[in-house]
C-alpha positions as a LaTeX table, in Angstrom:
\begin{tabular}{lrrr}
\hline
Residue & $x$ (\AA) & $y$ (\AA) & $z$ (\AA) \\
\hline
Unk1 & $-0.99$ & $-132.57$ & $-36.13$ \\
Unk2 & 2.60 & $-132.41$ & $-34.70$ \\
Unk3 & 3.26 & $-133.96$ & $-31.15$ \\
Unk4 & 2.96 & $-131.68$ & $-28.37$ \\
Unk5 & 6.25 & $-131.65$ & $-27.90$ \\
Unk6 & 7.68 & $-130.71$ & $-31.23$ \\
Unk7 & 4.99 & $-128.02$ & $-31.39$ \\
Unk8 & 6.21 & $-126.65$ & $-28.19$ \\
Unk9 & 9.92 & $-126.66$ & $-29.25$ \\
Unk10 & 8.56 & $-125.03$ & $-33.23$ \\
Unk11 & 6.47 & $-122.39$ & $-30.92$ \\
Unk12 & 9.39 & $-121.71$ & $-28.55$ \\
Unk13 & 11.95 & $-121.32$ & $-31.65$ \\
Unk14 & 9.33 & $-118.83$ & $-33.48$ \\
Unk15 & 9.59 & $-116.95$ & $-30.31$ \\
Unk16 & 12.99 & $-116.74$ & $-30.45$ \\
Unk17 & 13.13 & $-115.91$ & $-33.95$ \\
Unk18 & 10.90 & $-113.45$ & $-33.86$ \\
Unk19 & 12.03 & $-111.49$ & $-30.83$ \\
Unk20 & 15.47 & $-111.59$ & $-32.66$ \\
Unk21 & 13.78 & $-110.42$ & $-35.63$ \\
Unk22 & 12.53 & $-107.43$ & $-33.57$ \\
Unk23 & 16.41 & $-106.97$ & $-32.07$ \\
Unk24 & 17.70 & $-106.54$ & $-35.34$ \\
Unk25 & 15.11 & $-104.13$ & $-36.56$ \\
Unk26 & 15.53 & $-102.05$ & $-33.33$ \\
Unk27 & 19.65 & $-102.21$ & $-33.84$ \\
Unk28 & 19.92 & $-101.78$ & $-37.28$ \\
Unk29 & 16.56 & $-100.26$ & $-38.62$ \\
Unk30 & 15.75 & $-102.88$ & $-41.19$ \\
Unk31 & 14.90 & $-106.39$ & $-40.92$ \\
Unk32 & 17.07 & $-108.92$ & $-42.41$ \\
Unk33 & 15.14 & $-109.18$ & $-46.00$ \\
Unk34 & 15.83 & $-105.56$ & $-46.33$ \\
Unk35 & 19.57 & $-105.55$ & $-45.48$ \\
Unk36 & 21.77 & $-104.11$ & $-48.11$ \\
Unk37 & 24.07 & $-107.19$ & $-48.49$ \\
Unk38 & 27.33 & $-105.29$ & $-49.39$ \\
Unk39 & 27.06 & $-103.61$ & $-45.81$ \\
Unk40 & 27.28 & $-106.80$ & $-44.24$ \\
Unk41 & 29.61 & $-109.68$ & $-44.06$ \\
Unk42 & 27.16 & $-112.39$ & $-43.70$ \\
Unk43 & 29.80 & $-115.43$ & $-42.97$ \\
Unk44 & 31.81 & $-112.96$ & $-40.83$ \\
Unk45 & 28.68 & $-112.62$ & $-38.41$ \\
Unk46 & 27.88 & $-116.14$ & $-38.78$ \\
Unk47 & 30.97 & $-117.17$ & $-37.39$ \\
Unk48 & 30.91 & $-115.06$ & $-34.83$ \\
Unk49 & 27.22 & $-115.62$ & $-33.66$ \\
Unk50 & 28.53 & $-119.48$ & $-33.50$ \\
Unk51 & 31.53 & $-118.21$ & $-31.55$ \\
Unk52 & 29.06 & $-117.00$ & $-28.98$ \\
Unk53 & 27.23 & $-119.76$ & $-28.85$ \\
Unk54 & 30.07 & $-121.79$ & $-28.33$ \\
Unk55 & 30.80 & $-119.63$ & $-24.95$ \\
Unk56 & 27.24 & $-120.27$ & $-23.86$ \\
Unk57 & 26.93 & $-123.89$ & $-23.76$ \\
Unk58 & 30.88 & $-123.86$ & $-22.35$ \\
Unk59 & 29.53 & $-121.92$ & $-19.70$ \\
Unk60 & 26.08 & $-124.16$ & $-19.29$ \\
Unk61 & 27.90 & $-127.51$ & $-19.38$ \\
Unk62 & 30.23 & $-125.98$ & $-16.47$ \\
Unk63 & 27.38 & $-124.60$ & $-14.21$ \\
Unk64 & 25.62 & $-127.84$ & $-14.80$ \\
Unk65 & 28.69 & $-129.40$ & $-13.61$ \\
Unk66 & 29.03 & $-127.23$ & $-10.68$ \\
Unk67 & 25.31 & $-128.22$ & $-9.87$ \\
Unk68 & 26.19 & $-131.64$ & $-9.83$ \\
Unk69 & 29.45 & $-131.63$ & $-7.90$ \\
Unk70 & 27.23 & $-129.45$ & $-5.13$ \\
Unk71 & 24.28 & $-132.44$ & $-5.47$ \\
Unk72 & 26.82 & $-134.87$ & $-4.81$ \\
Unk73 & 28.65 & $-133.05$ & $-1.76$ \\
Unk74 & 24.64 & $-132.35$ & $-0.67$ \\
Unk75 & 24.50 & $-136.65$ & $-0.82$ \\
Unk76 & 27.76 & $-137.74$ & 0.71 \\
Unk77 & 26.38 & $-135.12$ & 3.82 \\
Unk78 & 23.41 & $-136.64$ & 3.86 \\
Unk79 & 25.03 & $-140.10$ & 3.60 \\
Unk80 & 27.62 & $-139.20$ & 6.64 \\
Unk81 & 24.24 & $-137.73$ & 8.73 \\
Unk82 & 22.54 & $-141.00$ & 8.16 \\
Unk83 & 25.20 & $-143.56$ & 9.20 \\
Unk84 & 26.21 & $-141.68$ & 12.36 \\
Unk85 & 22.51 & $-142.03$ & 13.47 \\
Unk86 & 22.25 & $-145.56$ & 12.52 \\
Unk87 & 25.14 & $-146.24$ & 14.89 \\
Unk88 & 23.50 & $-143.81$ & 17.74 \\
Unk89 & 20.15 & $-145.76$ & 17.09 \\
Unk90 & 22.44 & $-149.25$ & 17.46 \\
Unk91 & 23.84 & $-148.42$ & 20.55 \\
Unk92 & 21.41 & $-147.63$ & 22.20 \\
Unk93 & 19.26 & $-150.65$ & 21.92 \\
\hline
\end{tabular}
């Protein structure tokens, strides 16, 4: 028995594969046993699959990044907000 954890990440991948599996009967009318090799250039579409990926975590790692300059910004607010009513609440007593 696997930890729940990598059975969740082997169950989300076999999703994955499998609704690409049903992409590329839907685009090309075969699935990938039944591909007639010398109509494909197998490396060339490797390549450019990684390509893609590439541009996908690019553009996660700069969202994430945006996320975390706004979180900051969101803190240093919060920051100001909290030392401007620690004075109020000093002068006044």
């Amino acid at each position: 028995m696997r930890p729940k954890t990598s059975q969740a990440v082997i169950d989300g991948f076999a999703a994955i594969i499998d609704a690409q599996d049903q992409k590329g009967i839907q685009k090309y009318g075969r699935n990938i046993d039944d591909a007639i090799d010398e109509d494909y250039d197998w490396k060339l579409m490797a390549l450019e699959e990684s390509a893609d990926q590439l541009k996908y975590l690019v553009r996660e790692v700069k969202m994430l990044k945006n996320k975390l300059r706004e979180e900051k910004k969101r803190r240093m607010e919060l920051e100001k907000w909290h030392q401007r009513n620690m004075n109020f609440e000093v002068l006044e007593s």
